[in-house]
Each structure stands twice: as C-alpha cells, then as structure tokens.
Amino acid sequence: MSTEAIPAEKPKRNYNALFGLTLLALLVLLWIILSVATPSFASANNISNLLRQGSMIAILAVGQTFVIITGGIDLSVGAVVGFATVIVAMLINAGVPVFIAILLTLLVGVAIGMFHGFGIVRMGLPPFIITLATLTSLRGIGLLMTNGNSISINNDAFQLFSRSSFLGVPNLFWMVILVGIPAYIFLHHSRWGRYLFSVGSNAEASRLSGVNVQRTIYMAYTLSGLCAAFVGVLLASRIGIGNPTQAEGWELQAIASSVIGGTSLFGAVGSVHGPLLGAFILATINNGANLLNVNAFWQRIITGALIIVIVYFDGLRRRGK
Amino acid sequence: MTSTAQELHPAPTLEPGRTILELKGLEKRYPGTHALKPVDLAFKAGEIHAIVGENGAGKSTLIKLLTGVMPRTSGDVMWEGHPAALATPHEAMALGINAVHQEVVLCRHLTVAANMFLGEEDSRFGILQQRAMVRQAQKIIDDLGFDLPAHVVLGDLTIGQQQLIAAARATVRGTKFLIFDEPTAYLTRKEADQLFTLIRRLKGEGVTIIYISHRMEEVFELADRVSVLRDGTLVGTRTISETSEPELVRMMINRSIEQIYHKEHFTPGAAIVEARNLSGKGFENVSMTVRAGEIVGLYGLIGAGRSEFVTTLYGRHRKSAGQILWQGKPVQVNSEHDAIRLGMALAPESRRDQGLCLNLPVGLNLNLPIYKRISNNLLISNAQEKTEADRQIADLRIKTPTRNALASSLSGGNQQKIVIGKWLAHGAKLFIFDEPTVGVDVGTKAEIYRLFGALLSKGAGIILISSYLPEVYELADTLHVFRRGKLVATQGFRTADHEEILTQALAEKQEKLGGQT
Ligand SMILES: Nc1ncnc2c1ncn2[C@@H]1O[C@H](COP(=O)(O)OP(=O)(O)OP(=O)(O)O)[C@@H](O)[C@H]1O
Ligand SMILES: [Mg+2]
C-alpha cells in the first residue's frame, strides 16, 4: 500500500552538483588541452591574465543569473559597467576619497537596478524593453558627461589594486570569491533565494502563498545593477580610465555564461557556481584562441556553437535521457 | 487524418463485444518511479470501461501511453488485432484514439473555435476561414448541448468549461476510441450531466470509451465494466452489475473505509471573519460570518462568484464596497500579504495557475508560505525545511520519490495535496479551501476531511468551496448558495435536501456565460 514510504532510487537531485562537476571537468579539460597545445598557456602570467579576464564577466553573470531565475533578463549590465567607470573616475578625480567614491558608484548601480524594478513592477514594462532602454540611454548619458572623451584616473593606488595579487592569486579573482560566497548563501540558503525561484516558476502562486513578488523583482534587478557597478569599479581600476563605451557586449557574455552554467531562460532554474564556471570557460576559450592565433571572427563562431552544444546536452539530461 | 487509418486497416465492423484494443504487458518506468507494471487488459468495442485507482496508481500514465504522449518502456498495444507503435499523438489520432486529458492541454490564448480545429484548420489559399470556423464550432457545441460561445478566448472560460471544450474537440475527429481522464473534476452537476449525455450518445454511435474518475457514483452510473489499478498493477476487472462500491474501494486501497465524510461538530466560538455587504468584481452585496470551529460551505455553479468572493476577502482583488471585520474589528485587506498577516490562508482553485510552482521541488512548494518561520534573519534552517516538508508528505500521503522531486512529476491528485498541504503548517485562523479535493482519491479525501476536523478543533474556521454538492452538504455547518454573484440562500447542516439546494443554485434558466469563475 502506498501509505509507507515509496521505494525510491537514489535522490535525483544532486543534479545541480553533478552539472557543476561536469562544467568543472570541461574547464579542466580545456586547460589541459591548451597547456599541451601551446607553451605560453600555462605560464603564470597568462593564467593571471585569464583569471582577470574571466573575473569581471563572472561577477556580472552572477547578478544576471538572479534576474534570469525570476524569468527576466537584464540587458543593461554592459552599459552600467561603462557608466560606472565614468562615475568612479570623475569622483576620484574630484578628490573624493577612493572608498567613498566606490561606495557612491555602487549606489548608482543600485539606483539603476531599482529603476528597472520600478519600470517592470509599476509601469508594467517587459524586462527586455526597460533594460534595453537603459542600455542605449546610459551610454548616451555617459558620453554627454564626458563629452565623448576618456577620463584618466589620477590615483595610482586605485589602479594598483587590480594589477596586484594576494597569495599569488590576482586580486580580481579574489573579488569573484568575495561576491560568489554571499551570492551562494543568498540564493541557496536564504528565503529570498527561494522566492526568486518561486517567482520565476509561478508568480501568481507565489503571491497567493504570501511571497512579496514585487519586492523580489526589485531585489533581483537591484542586485544585478549592484554587481554591474562593482564590475565597473574593477574595470576602471584595471584600465585606469573612465569611458562610457567600455564593456560593449558584456551583457551578452554575461547571459551566455549564465546559460552555459545551466540557467534556464524560462526562469526558475539556476545556481551561483554554474555561471561562474561558465564565465571562466568562455574566458579560457577566448584566451586559448588568442594564443593559438585563431582568427577573432572564428572565436565568436566557436562561442556561439559552444552555447548551443552545452545547452542542448543540459536539456537532454534534464529531460532524463 | 482518419482516412489514412482506414487505408491501413479496413473500417471496423463495430460488432459490440469484439476486442478493439488490447494491452500486452504494457509497462512504463519514469526515472525513480515504476508507474505502470506490465498490464494486460482488453477493451471491447462499444463499451464504457471505467478505470479507478488511488492517486499515482498509474491511470494517467496508461492514457499517455495509449495516446502517444509518452513512449512506453515495454509491452505491446494491439489495435484491432494489429500491433500499434503509438509513438506520437498524431499516430494515435490517425487510428481514431483521442483523449480528454486530466489537465486541459489547449491553447489558452486562442479562441474556442481555433482550439477546436487546432491542427486541422479550415483554410482557403492559405487564408484561415475564421468566421466559418467559429460558425462551425458553434454548431458543434450547440449540437452537443453545451451552453458556450465559440468566439471567446479559451482562457476566459472556467476550467470546467474548458474541459467541456476539450471534450467537444475530441469528438469531432473521427474518434473510435475516446478516453476521459477525470473529466468531471471541475464540472458542476449540470455540466457533468451534459457530458454524460454526450458520452452515452458516443457509445450509441459505437465509440469505445475509457472513463477515469475518483467518483464512484459516476462509475456506476456510466460504465459497463471497471478495472482497478493499484501501484501500477492491474488488480482486477469487474462487470459493473457484479460489483459494489465497497468492493472497488477495497481493491483500490487494500482496506475498507467506513465513512468518507468525516464530520466533527464543535460549538462555534467567536466570529473570526465577517463580510458585510461586500461587493467586488463578479459578486455583489455578500454578507457572511465564519466562526471558530465552523465550516462554512459555499455552493453554486461554476461562475457563480464564489472564488471571486474569497479572493477578494483574501486581498487578491479590490473590493468595490462593503466592509471586512476580523475578530470583530474592521480591517483593510489590501493585499494577500495583509490577509496572511491577519491569519488567513487560501488554497486556490486552479493548481496549475495559482497553486503550484510546477518546475520546482515538492518541498519548496510545501514550505513556500512558511519560509519566514523556518529561517532566522538570514538563513533557512535546513533541518526544519526537511522535517516540515516530510511531515506534510507523510500526513497527506503525497506520493513522491523524495521531497526534491519536481512538482510537475507528480500525479494530478498528488499535486492537489501539495496545494492543501502547504497551508496546514502555517497556523492560520481562517482557512479558505477552493475546490480542495479535485482529483483526490477516496482514501485521501477522508484523510483531508479528518485534517479539517483537526484544524477546527484548534479553533480555526474554514470556508469550503465546492462544486461537488455531497462534499459541502456533508461537511458544512452553514451552507451558503451563490447564484450569479449573489448569495441567494443559507441553510444549516443538512437542513435542506439536495434537490432544494440545486434549485437554489440554478433558479431560472441559465444564460450563456461569457467567462468568469
Ligand atoms: N513525468 C513524470 N516523471 C516522473 N514521474 C512521473 C511523471 N508522471 C507521473 N509520474 C509518476 O508516476 C506515477 C503514476 O502517475 P499517474 O499520473 O499515472 O497517476 P494517476 O493514477 O493518474 O493519479 P491521479 O489520480 O492523482 O491523477 C506517480 O507516482 C507519479 O509520481
Ligand atoms: Mg491522473
């Protein structure tokens, strides 16, 4: 009789972990192949470089993932990064203490995210539209503010940060850990994380269950804006200038990393470790292709093909073979 | 479509009693669940064959195999003596096998007419003949005796009405073998009668029918034979005149139930909630009180405004006039958040649209209303999350491999149990159950009614909406009858008989409904 526990095979839900391991294996495999194929890949210099490249997209991808889990999308993140480089550069050059300048820049990111929340919740705009609008107008505002010029930052300590390492690991990569751990706890171990998933799965059911759907949506976009502004600060530190046209197309790289990392564009499926791995896989491919002198045009094609292959296999396994 | 089938096999001489479809060792495994163990069963041409069994027994799985919705793991299906692969729905339809599935699988954004002809639209030079399609669809619907408009968008109809459209759709496709999976779950008696007339008419035309239901009286009313499934195994097949309800129940659940409608009477305490002349979209001027220890039943046809009334009480929709008193004090309920804070809980009518996050785990669904309680400021307590979910799974006998399985992988009745179960640990004072036992099997129904008793004994009050009269009749201490958005009659426990209540709910002749629940 079915009163007693139903005999079940091993819980099938280690799926997330399993998928993560597969991605990790893929990443390691890529590294091994590239180390063999080109001597310069495994050099300390190149590895640091690769980690720096991947780190910024990785942080963007985490914020992006929160949004995608709710069933939305944030196309503005690349523009926010560029805009944030301008803000932080201007503030520092105006003599604002670096710490305060960073804080204010992050607040700008939060404000942009809140604005997206407002547009979606209050004005009923589709996420795609409101963030697309921000994408174009924010670049415009930045160009107005800078008259189309780059602002070079005259603060060496600020620039030194992103070029240095701690315990042999680039500081930028430490920033991924700094963002990744709280993000992981937030998404997988706090009730807010559960709410992100439930809103993405069925907003009406969540609402009737007492979930504050509007606040959840605000939260997702705000976090994405915050991550983007943070990346903007890191980028400004790395290149030493503020320029609103920087980070062009990064939103697509962030989305691609997220999707490679197992996030479903239909919402309600995703993790934190997936997008992180996804970002470094993308970075490795770009880096490797550069070292192997693969035509930059081909790199784009390879990235596209990779997205299709990984998402296809992921879908196959989700459907349970 | 049918023509291809007829070319393959000559048209059947429908002498009744001949075997039209035979299952030989038909088996289905899902990852983690052996849903159907090898089943042998023969269906005779022109019979109405009922299939009964507990939630998760494998009934819908069997149907999905027969209609090509899911591939089988092993076994054979013989159609008129020839093996049939049934790999796609298209193939099944070409043979003349059609189904009205448990969950309506039509396109909510298309019109009724477009849905009826979906896949075989009438087009001339590639242009859809919209008007002609609507006219034709309306003719079919009228012909079947359903009182529904063909030009409206399907999503505007109630679930019950959508179910009727699904039935109508299945009959127009040259059907020889038609399967109904719990078609009456969302229907009122009147709509159910229309459906039964349709089913009998099809039988008269020689169509073979499989009828799945948890309502025994329907099985005895309609079927010629009945098969019982338990845990994926065929327990037996009986001719209807040679069996009885207790025997079927015993075959289904392996024990007998003395009384389904478990009713405990408590002396009603103080008023928990009072609605005074409440009006809103879909209902007008409704007043009622729910006291501690009392079940208030709301009966009426689908579309009578009962669900609108409770969702407004719950703050989901705005009231346009009237007042709500909570424990004697006037309150503003502007959102479901306010309602939950006061101590209300709502198990909504539609599990797919309002009740469940289908692509998330069972455990998350069960815990959704109580995450605040089982987490500190920052973190969720893993242990509590686990115990709370496991307790509901055990109490309600939710059939799932683990609490981590996705809600969508559960059978319909088991999904319904989640919708109810998620509120049981919440500690609310007022429970609103809108059609709580839709698709739930007999044994679990009894269990749920017992849980109602437990809630009442703790001083809670219950509003119970049901379109299934026996349920509200046997359980409600106070029974309100709704008709077209108005509360038209009120009676105490068993003070009026079924006939009287039905008359109150129906009154004058029905007008065509444009929608609304
Ligand atoms: N897509 C799926 N993936 C995994 N398991 C499934 C899937 N669909 C159904 N099951 C499992 O198969 C078993 C039989 O389900 P089925 O839907 O056939 O039950 P049922 O007899 O129709 O029940 P109900 O009366 O509740 O509708 C259940 O244990 C269910 O959890
Ligand atoms: Mg079923």
PDB file of C-alpha atoms and ligand atoms in Angstrom, chain A residues 6, chain B residues 30-36 53-62 64 70 102 181-182 212 214 229 351 399-401 408-415 439-441, ligand 1:
ATOM      1  CA  ILE A   6       7.565   4.928  -1.646  1.00  0.00           C
TER       2      ILE A   6
ATOM      3  CA  TYR B  30       9.913   7.097 -15.108  1.00  0.00           C
ATOM      4  CA  PRO B  31      13.250   7.896 -13.521  1.00  0.00           C
ATOM      5  CA  GLY B  32      12.643   6.987  -9.882  1.00  0.00           C
ATOM      6  CA  THR B  33       9.135   5.599 -10.367  1.00  0.00           C
ATOM      7  CA  HIS B  34       7.800   2.373 -11.785  1.00  0.00           C
ATOM      8  CA  ALA B  35       4.494   3.934 -12.771  1.00  0.00           C
ATOM      9  CA  LEU B  36       2.984   1.037 -14.663  1.00  0.00           C
ATOM     10  CA  GLY B  53      -7.366   3.725  -8.517  1.00  0.00           C
ATOM     11  CA  GLU B  54      -5.573   5.820  -5.966  1.00  0.00           C
ATOM     12  CA  ASN B  55      -3.644   8.979  -6.790  1.00  0.00           C
ATOM     13  CA  GLY B  56      -0.488   7.928  -8.512  1.00  0.00           C
ATOM     14  CA  ALA B  57      -1.787   4.447  -9.319  1.00  0.00           C
ATOM     15  CA  GLY B  58      -0.852   4.934 -12.965  1.00  0.00           C
ATOM     16  CA  LYS B  59      -4.145   5.808 -14.624  1.00  0.00           C
ATOM     17  CA  SER B  60      -2.991   8.934 -16.419  1.00  0.00           C
ATOM     18  CA  THR B  61       0.246   7.191 -17.333  1.00  0.00           C
ATOM     19  CA  LEU B  62      -1.712   4.454 -19.057  1.00  0.00           C
ATOM     20  CA  LYS B  64      -0.475   8.905 -22.006  1.00  0.00           C
ATOM     21  CA  MET B  70       4.771   9.358 -23.738  1.00  0.00           C
ATOM     22  CA  GLN B 102      -6.696  15.464 -16.833  1.00  0.00           C
ATOM     23  CA  ASP B 181      -9.268  11.400 -17.630  1.00  0.00           C
ATOM     24  CA  GLU B 182     -11.232  12.776 -14.671  1.00  0.00           C
ATOM     25  CA  ILE B 212     -11.342   7.636 -15.336  1.00  0.00           C
ATOM     26  CA  HIS B 214     -12.495   9.161  -8.428  1.00  0.00           C
ATOM     27  CA  LEU B 229      -5.205  -0.136 -10.741  1.00  0.00           C
ATOM     28  CA  ARG B 351      -3.484  24.237  -9.058  1.00  0.00           C
ATOM     29  CA  LYS B 399       3.248  10.006  -3.487  1.00  0.00           C
ATOM     30  CA  THR B 400       6.674  11.205  -4.494  1.00  0.00           C
ATOM     31  CA  PRO B 401      10.109   9.573  -4.530  1.00  0.00           C
ATOM     32  CA  SER B 408       5.294  18.502 -12.204  1.00  0.00           C
ATOM     33  CA  SER B 409       6.348  14.865 -11.937  1.00  0.00           C
ATOM     34  CA  LEU B 410       3.543  14.071  -9.504  1.00  0.00           C
ATOM     35  CA  SER B 411       0.158  12.712 -10.495  1.00  0.00           C
ATOM     36  CA  GLY B 412      -2.704  15.216 -10.567  1.00  0.00           C
ATOM     37  CA  GLY B 413      -4.218  14.219  -7.259  1.00  0.00           C
ATOM     38  CA  ASN B 414      -0.871  14.320  -5.525  1.00  0.00           C
ATOM     39  CA  GLN B 415      -0.242  17.813  -6.852  1.00  0.00           C
ATOM     40  CA  GLY B 439      -8.883  14.800  -8.372  1.00  0.00           C
ATOM     41  CA  VAL B 440      -8.059  13.417  -4.941  1.00  0.00           C
ATOM     42  CA  ASP B 441      -8.758   9.727  -4.301  1.00  0.00           C
TER      43      ASP B 441
HETATM   44  N1  LIG C   1       6.725  12.960 -15.875  1.00  0.00           N
HETATM   45  C1  LIG C   1       6.895  12.168 -14.811  1.00  0.00           C
HETATM   46  N2  LIG C   1       8.124  11.988 -14.274  1.00  0.00           N
HETATM   47  C2  LIG C   1       8.318  11.177 -13.211  1.00  0.00           C
HETATM   48  N3  LIG C   1       7.327  10.524 -12.571  1.00  0.00           N
HETATM   49  C3  LIG C   1       6.077  10.665 -13.047  1.00  0.00           C
HETATM   50  C4  LIG C   1       5.791  11.504 -14.179  1.00  0.00           C
HETATM   51  N4  LIG C   1       4.459  11.463 -14.415  1.00  0.00           N
HETATM   52  C5  LIG C   1       3.937  10.652 -13.475  1.00  0.00           C
HETATM   53  N5  LIG C   1       4.900  10.171 -12.649  1.00  0.00           N
HETATM   54  C6  LIG C   1       4.699   9.231 -11.533  1.00  0.00           C
HETATM   55  O1  LIG C   1       4.046   8.086 -11.999  1.00  0.00           O
HETATM   56  C7  LIG C   1       3.096   7.611 -11.057  1.00  0.00           C
HETATM   57  C8  LIG C   1       1.751   7.439 -11.715  1.00  0.00           C
HETATM   58  O2  LIG C   1       1.250   8.708 -12.104  1.00  0.00           O
HETATM   59  P1  LIG C   1      -0.161   8.902 -12.834  1.00  0.00           P
HETATM   60  O3  LIG C   1      -0.223  10.326 -13.239  1.00  0.00           O
HETATM   61  O4  LIG C   1      -0.327   7.870 -13.870  1.00  0.00           O
HETATM   62  O5  LIG C   1      -1.194   8.646 -11.646  1.00  0.00           O
HETATM   63  P2  LIG C   1      -2.790   8.674 -11.674  1.00  0.00           P
HETATM   64  O6  LIG C   1      -3.254   7.303 -11.431  1.00  0.00           O
HETATM   65  O7  LIG C   1      -3.274   9.341 -12.902  1.00  0.00           O
HETATM   66  O8  LIG C   1      -3.095   9.564 -10.376  1.00  0.00           O
HETATM   67  P3  LIG C   1      -4.179  10.734 -10.120  1.00  0.00           P
HETATM   68  O9  LIG C   1      -5.412  10.065  -9.666  1.00  0.00           O
HETATM   69  O10 LIG C   1      -3.589  11.520  -8.989  1.00  0.00           O
HETATM   70  O11 LIG C   1      -4.313  11.531 -11.352  1.00  0.00           O
HETATM   71  C9  LIG C   1       3.101   8.640  -9.921  1.00  0.00           C
HETATM   72  O12 LIG C   1       3.827   8.102  -8.844  1.00  0.00           O
HETATM   73  C10 LIG C   1       3.802   9.829 -10.487  1.00  0.00           C
HETATM   74  O13 LIG C   1       4.531  10.490  -9.485  1.00  0.00           O
END
